[in-house]
Amino acid sequence: MGRRLRTHVHVHDADGRTHVFGPDDDVPDWAAERIGNPKAWADDAPADGPEPDADDTDENSEPPRSGPGSGEASWAAYAAARGIEVPDGASRKDIIAAVDAANAEQ
């Protein structure tokens, strides 16, 4: 059994379909990876889910583009970790555009 949720959450799969998971559900790995709000998980959740790669930290993984974890601070930290310069006061939208531009140059 994977991690347990504290509350009900809505998760979109790769095809855009919405799935609802709650405290009594087994959360599949694909859905657990998309639930970015740590407050959604029960404190007593077993840690036998998939282990993240050593390089797969929050600042090394692109934040979600919507939902929990998709805010300006997450994107700013991600851009900074990648060495992408963004102007002071840049909006979330501006930061994402800068990241997308940097990705296109690679």
Coordinates of N, CA, C and O in Angstrom, one line a residue:
M1 N 0.8 -1.2 0.0 CA 0.0 0.0 0.0 C 0.9 1.2 0.0 O 1.9 1.3 0.7
G2 N 0.5 2.2 -0.8 CA 1.3 3.5 -0.9 C 0.9 4.4 0.2 O 0.3 4.1 1.3
R3 N 1.2 5.7 0.0 CA 0.9 6.7 1.0 C -0.6 6.9 1.1 O -1.4 6.6 0.2
R4 N -1.0 7.4 2.3 CA -2.4 7.7 2.6 C -2.7 9.2 2.6 O -1.9 10.0 3.0
L5 N -3.9 9.5 2.0 CA -4.3 10.9 2.0 C -5.0 11.3 3.3 O -5.7 10.4 3.9
R6 N -5.0 12.5 3.6 CA -5.7 13.1 4.8 C -7.1 13.5 4.4 O -8.0 13.6 5.2
T7 N -7.2 13.9 3.1 CA -8.5 14.5 2.6 C -8.7 14.0 1.2 O -7.9 13.3 0.6
H8 N -9.8 14.4 0.6 CA -10.1 14.1 -0.8 C -9.4 15.1 -1.7 O -9.4 16.2 -1.4
V9 N -8.9 14.5 -2.8 CA -8.2 15.4 -3.8 C -8.7 15.0 -5.2 O -9.1 13.9 -5.4
H10 N -8.6 16.0 -6.1 CA -8.9 15.8 -7.5 C -7.6 15.8 -8.2 O -6.8 16.7 -8.1
V11 N -7.4 14.8 -9.1 CA -6.1 14.7 -9.8 C -6.5 14.4 -11.3 O -7.3 13.6 -11.6
H12 N -5.8 15.2 -12.2 CA -6.0 15.0 -13.6 C -4.9 14.0 -14.1 O -3.8 14.2 -13.8
D13 N -5.4 13.0 -14.9 CA -4.4 12.1 -15.4 C -3.8 12.7 -16.7 O -4.1 13.8 -17.1
A14 N -2.9 11.9 -17.4 CA -2.2 12.4 -18.6 C -3.2 12.7 -19.7 O -2.8 13.5 -20.6
D15 N -4.4 12.2 -19.7 CA -5.3 12.5 -20.7 C -6.3 13.6 -20.3 O -7.3 13.9 -21.0
G16 N -6.1 14.2 -19.1 CA -6.9 15.3 -18.7 C -8.2 14.8 -18.0 O -9.0 15.7 -17.6
R17 N -8.4 13.5 -17.7 CA -9.5 13.1 -17.0 C -9.3 13.3 -15.5 O -8.2 13.1 -15.0
T18 N -10.4 13.7 -14.8 CA -10.3 13.9 -13.4 C -10.6 12.7 -12.6 O -11.6 12.0 -12.9
H19 N -9.8 12.4 -11.6 CA -10.0 11.3 -10.7 C -10.0 11.8 -9.3 O -9.3 12.8 -9.0
V20 N -10.8 11.2 -8.4 CA -10.9 11.7 -7.0 C -10.4 10.6 -6.1 O -10.8 9.4 -6.3
F21 N -9.5 10.9 -5.2 CA -8.9 10.0 -4.3 C -9.2 10.5 -2.9 O -9.1 11.7 -2.6
G22 N -9.4 9.6 -1.9 CA -9.6 10.0 -0.5 C -8.8 9.2 0.4 O -8.0 8.3 0.0
P23 N -9.0 9.4 1.7 CA -8.2 8.7 2.7 C -8.3 7.2 2.7 O -7.3 6.5 3.1
D24 N -9.4 6.6 2.2 CA -9.5 5.2 2.2 C -9.1 4.5 0.8 O -9.2 3.3 0.7
D25 N -8.6 5.3 -0.1 CA -8.2 4.8 -1.4 C -6.7 4.5 -1.5 O -5.9 5.2 -0.9
D26 N -6.4 3.5 -2.3 CA -5.0 3.3 -2.7 C -4.7 4.3 -3.8 O -5.3 4.3 -4.8
V27 N -3.7 5.2 -3.6 CA -3.4 6.2 -4.6 C -2.3 5.6 -5.5 O -1.2 5.3 -5.0
P28 N -2.6 5.5 -6.8 CA -1.6 5.0 -7.7 C -0.4 5.9 -7.8 O -0.5 7.1 -7.6
D29 N 0.7 5.4 -8.2 CA 2.0 6.2 -8.3 C 1.8 7.4 -9.2 O 2.3 8.5 -8.8
W30 N 1.1 7.3 -10.3 CA 1.0 8.4 -11.2 C 0.3 9.5 -10.6 O 0.6 10.7 -10.8
A31 N -0.7 9.2 -9.7 CA -1.5 10.2 -9.1 C -0.7 10.8 -7.9 O -0.8 12.1 -7.7
A32 N 0.0 10.0 -7.2 CA 0.8 10.5 -6.0 C 1.8 11.5 -6.5 O 2.1 12.5 -5.8
E33 N 2.4 11.3 -7.7 CA 3.4 12.2 -8.2 C 2.7 13.6 -8.5 O 3.4 14.6 -8.6
R34 N 1.4 13.6 -8.8 CA 0.8 14.9 -9.2 C 0.2 15.6 -8.0 O -0.3 16.7 -8.1
I35 N 0.2 15.0 -6.8 CA -0.4 15.6 -5.6 C 0.8 16.3 -4.9 O 1.5 15.7 -4.2
G36 N 0.9 17.6 -5.2 CA 2.0 18.4 -4.7 C 1.8 19.0 -3.4 O 2.8 19.5 -2.8
N37 N 0.6 19.1 -2.8 CA 0.4 19.7 -1.5 C 0.7 18.7 -0.4 O 0.0 17.8 -0.2
P38 N 1.8 19.0 0.4 CA 2.1 18.0 1.4 C 1.0 17.9 2.5 O 0.9 16.9 3.2
K39 N 0.2 18.9 2.6 CA -0.9 18.9 3.6 C -2.0 17.9 3.2 O -2.8 17.6 4.1
A40 N -2.0 17.4 2.0 CA -3.0 16.5 1.6 C -2.7 15.1 2.1 O -3.6 14.2 2.2
W41 N -1.4 14.8 2.5 CA -1.0 13.5 2.9 C -1.1 13.4 4.4 O -0.8 14.3 5.2
A42 N -1.6 12.2 4.9 CA -1.7 11.9 6.3 C -0.3 11.9 6.9 O 0.7 11.4 6.3
D43 N -0.1 12.4 8.1 CA 1.2 12.3 8.8 C 1.7 10.9 9.0 O 2.9 10.7 9.1
D44 N 0.8 10.0 9.2 CA 1.2 8.6 9.5 C 1.3 7.8 8.2 O 1.3 6.6 8.3
A45 N 1.4 8.5 7.1 CA 1.5 7.7 5.8 C 2.8 7.0 5.7 O 3.8 7.5 6.1
P46 N 2.7 5.7 5.3 CA 3.9 4.9 5.2 C 4.8 5.4 4.1 O 4.3 6.0 3.1
A47 N 6.0 5.3 4.2 CA 7.0 5.9 3.3 C 7.4 4.8 2.3 O 8.6 4.7 1.9
D48 N 6.5 3.9 1.9 CA 6.9 2.8 1.0 C 6.5 3.1 -0.5 O 6.6 2.2 -1.3
G49 N 6.2 4.3 -0.7 CA 5.9 4.7 -2.1 C 7.2 4.9 -2.9 O 8.3 4.6 -2.4
P50 N 7.1 5.3 -4.2 CA 8.3 5.4 -5.0 C 9.3 6.4 -4.4 O 8.9 7.5 -4.0
E51 N 10.5 6.0 -4.3 CA 11.6 6.9 -3.9 C 11.9 7.9 -5.0 O 12.1 7.5 -6.1
P52 N 12.1 9.2 -4.7 CA 12.5 10.1 -5.7 C 13.9 9.9 -6.0 O 14.7 9.5 -5.2
D53 N 14.3 10.2 -7.3 CA 15.7 10.1 -7.7 C 16.5 11.2 -6.9 O 15.9 12.2 -6.5
A54 N 17.8 11.0 -6.7 CA 18.6 11.9 -5.9 C 18.5 13.3 -6.5 O 18.5 14.3 -5.8
D55 N 18.4 13.4 -7.8 CA 18.3 14.7 -8.5 C 16.9 15.3 -8.6 O 16.7 16.3 -9.1
D56 N 15.9 14.5 -8.1 CA 14.6 14.9 -8.3 C 14.0 15.7 -7.1 O 13.1 15.2 -6.4
T57 N 14.7 16.8 -6.8 CA 14.2 17.6 -5.6 C 13.3 18.7 -6.2 O 13.2 18.9 -7.4
D58 N 12.6 19.4 -5.3 CA 11.7 20.4 -5.7 C 12.3 21.4 -6.6 O 11.7 21.9 -7.6
E59 N 13.5 21.8 -6.3 CA 14.1 22.9 -7.1 C 14.7 22.3 -8.4 O 14.9 23.1 -9.3
N60 N 14.8 21.0 -8.6 CA 15.3 20.4 -9.8 C 14.1 19.9 -10.7 O 14.4 19.6 -11.8
S61 N 13.0 19.8 -10.1 CA 11.8 19.3 -10.9 C 10.9 20.5 -11.3 O 10.6 21.4 -10.4
E62 N 10.5 20.6 -12.5 CA 9.7 21.7 -12.9 C 8.4 21.6 -12.1 O 7.7 20.6 -12.0
P63 N 8.0 22.8 -11.5 CA 6.7 22.8 -10.8 C 5.5 22.6 -11.7 O 5.6 22.8 -12.9
P64 N 4.4 22.2 -11.1 CA 3.2 22.0 -11.9 C 2.8 23.3 -12.5 O 3.1 24.4 -11.9
R65 N 2.1 23.3 -13.6 CA 1.7 24.6 -14.2 C 0.3 25.0 -13.7 O -0.2 26.1 -14.0
S66 N -0.4 24.2 -12.9 CA -1.6 24.6 -12.3 C -1.8 23.8 -11.0 O -1.1 22.7 -10.8
G67 N -2.6 24.2 -10.1 CA -2.9 23.5 -8.9 C -1.8 23.7 -7.8 O -1.0 24.7 -7.9
P68 N -1.8 22.9 -6.8 CA -0.9 23.0 -5.7 C 0.6 23.0 -6.2 O 0.9 22.2 -7.1
G69 N 1.4 23.9 -5.6 CA 2.8 23.9 -6.0 C 3.1 24.6 -7.3 O 4.2 24.6 -7.7
S70 N 2.1 25.3 -7.8 CA 2.3 26.0 -9.1 C 2.5 27.5 -9.0 O 2.4 28.2 -10.0
G71 N 2.7 28.0 -7.8 CA 2.7 29.4 -7.5 C 4.0 30.1 -8.0 O 5.0 29.4 -8.4
E72 N 4.0 31.4 -7.9 CA 5.1 32.2 -8.3 C 6.4 31.8 -7.6 O 7.5 31.7 -8.2
A73 N 6.3 31.6 -6.3 CA 7.5 31.2 -5.5 C 8.2 29.9 -6.0 O 9.4 29.8 -6.1
S74 N 7.3 28.9 -6.3 CA 7.9 27.6 -6.8 C 8.6 27.8 -8.1 O 9.7 27.3 -8.3
W75 N 8.0 28.6 -9.0 CA 8.6 28.8 -10.3 C 9.8 29.7 -10.2 O 10.8 29.4 -10.9
A76 N 9.9 30.6 -9.3 CA 11.0 31.5 -9.1 C 12.2 30.6 -8.6 O 13.3 30.8 -9.0
A77 N 11.9 29.7 -7.6 CA 13.0 28.9 -7.1 C 13.5 27.9 -8.1 O 14.7 27.7 -8.2
Y78 N 12.6 27.4 -8.9 CA 13.0 26.5 -10.0 C 13.9 27.2 -11.0 O 14.9 26.7 -11.4
A79 N 13.5 28.4 -11.4 CA 14.3 29.2 -12.4 C 15.6 29.5 -11.8 O 16.7 29.4 -12.5
A80 N 15.7 29.9 -10.5 CA 17.0 30.3 -9.9 C 17.9 29.0 -9.9 O 19.1 29.1 -10.1
A81 N 17.3 27.9 -9.5 CA 18.1 26.7 -9.4 C 18.7 26.3 -10.8 O 19.8 25.7 -10.9
R82 N 18.0 26.6 -11.9 CA 18.5 26.3 -13.2 C 19.3 27.5 -13.8 O 19.8 27.4 -14.9
G83 N 19.5 28.5 -13.0 CA 20.4 29.6 -13.5 C 19.7 30.5 -14.5 O 20.3 31.2 -15.3
I84 N 18.4 30.5 -14.5 CA 17.6 31.3 -15.5 C 17.3 32.6 -14.8 O 16.7 32.7 -13.7
E85 N 17.8 33.7 -15.4 CA 17.6 35.0 -14.8 C 16.2 35.5 -15.1 O 15.8 35.5 -16.3
V86 N 15.5 36.0 -14.1 CA 14.2 36.7 -14.3 C 14.3 38.1 -13.6 O 14.9 38.2 -12.6
P87 N 13.6 39.1 -14.2 CA 13.7 40.4 -13.6 C 13.0 40.4 -12.2 O 12.0 39.7 -12.0
D88 N 13.4 41.3 -11.4 CA 12.7 41.5 -10.1 C 11.3 41.9 -10.4 O 11.0 42.6 -11.3
G89 N 10.4 41.3 -9.6 CA 9.0 41.6 -9.7 C 8.3 40.9 -10.9 O 7.1 41.2 -11.2
A90 N 9.0 39.9 -11.5 CA 8.4 39.2 -12.6 C 7.2 38.4 -12.1 O 7.2 37.8 -11.0
S91 N 6.2 38.3 -12.9 CA 5.0 37.5 -12.5 C 5.2 36.1 -12.8 O 6.2 35.7 -13.4
R92 N 4.4 35.2 -12.2 CA 4.5 33.8 -12.4 C 4.5 33.5 -13.9 O 5.3 32.7 -14.4
K93 N 3.6 34.2 -14.7 CA 3.5 34.0 -16.1 C 4.9 34.3 -16.8 O 5.3 33.6 -17.7
D94 N 5.5 35.4 -16.4 CA 6.8 35.9 -16.9 C 7.9 34.8 -16.6 O 8.7 34.6 -17.5
I95 N 7.8 34.3 -15.4 CA 8.9 33.3 -15.0 C 8.7 32.1 -15.8 O 9.7 31.5 -16.3
I96 N 7.5 31.6 -16.0 CA 7.2 30.4 -16.8 C 7.7 30.6 -18.3 O 8.3 29.8 -18.9
A97 N 7.4 31.8 -18.8 CA 7.9 32.2 -20.2 C 9.4 32.1 -20.3 O 9.9 31.6 -21.2
A98 N 10.1 32.6 -19.2 CA 11.5 32.6 -19.2 C 12.1 31.2 -19.2 O 13.0 30.8 -19.9
V99 N 11.4 30.3 -18.4 CA 11.8 28.9 -18.3 C 11.6 28.2 -19.7 O 12.4 27.5 -20.2
D100 N 10.4 28.5 -20.3 CA 10.1 27.9 -21.6 C 11.1 28.3 -22.6 O 11.5 27.5 -23.5
A101 N 11.5 29.6 -22.6 CA 12.4 30.1 -23.5 C 13.8 29.4 -23.3 O 14.5 29.1 -24.3
A102 N 14.2 29.2 -22.1 CA 15.5 28.6 -21.8 C 15.4 27.1 -22.3 O 16.4 26.6 -22.8
N103 N 14.3 26.5 -22.1 CA 14.2 25.1 -22.5 C 14.2 25.0 -24.0 O 14.8 24.0 -24.6
A104 N 13.7 25.9 -24.7 CA 13.7 25.9 -26.2 C 15.1 26.1 -26.7 O 15.4 25.6 -27.8
E105 N 15.9 26.8 -26.0 CA 17.3 27.0 -26.4 C 18.2 25.8 -26.3 O 19.3 25.7 -26.9
Q106 N 17.8 24.8 -25.5 CA 18.6 23.6 -25.2 C 18.5 22.7 -26.4 O 17.7 22.5 -27.1

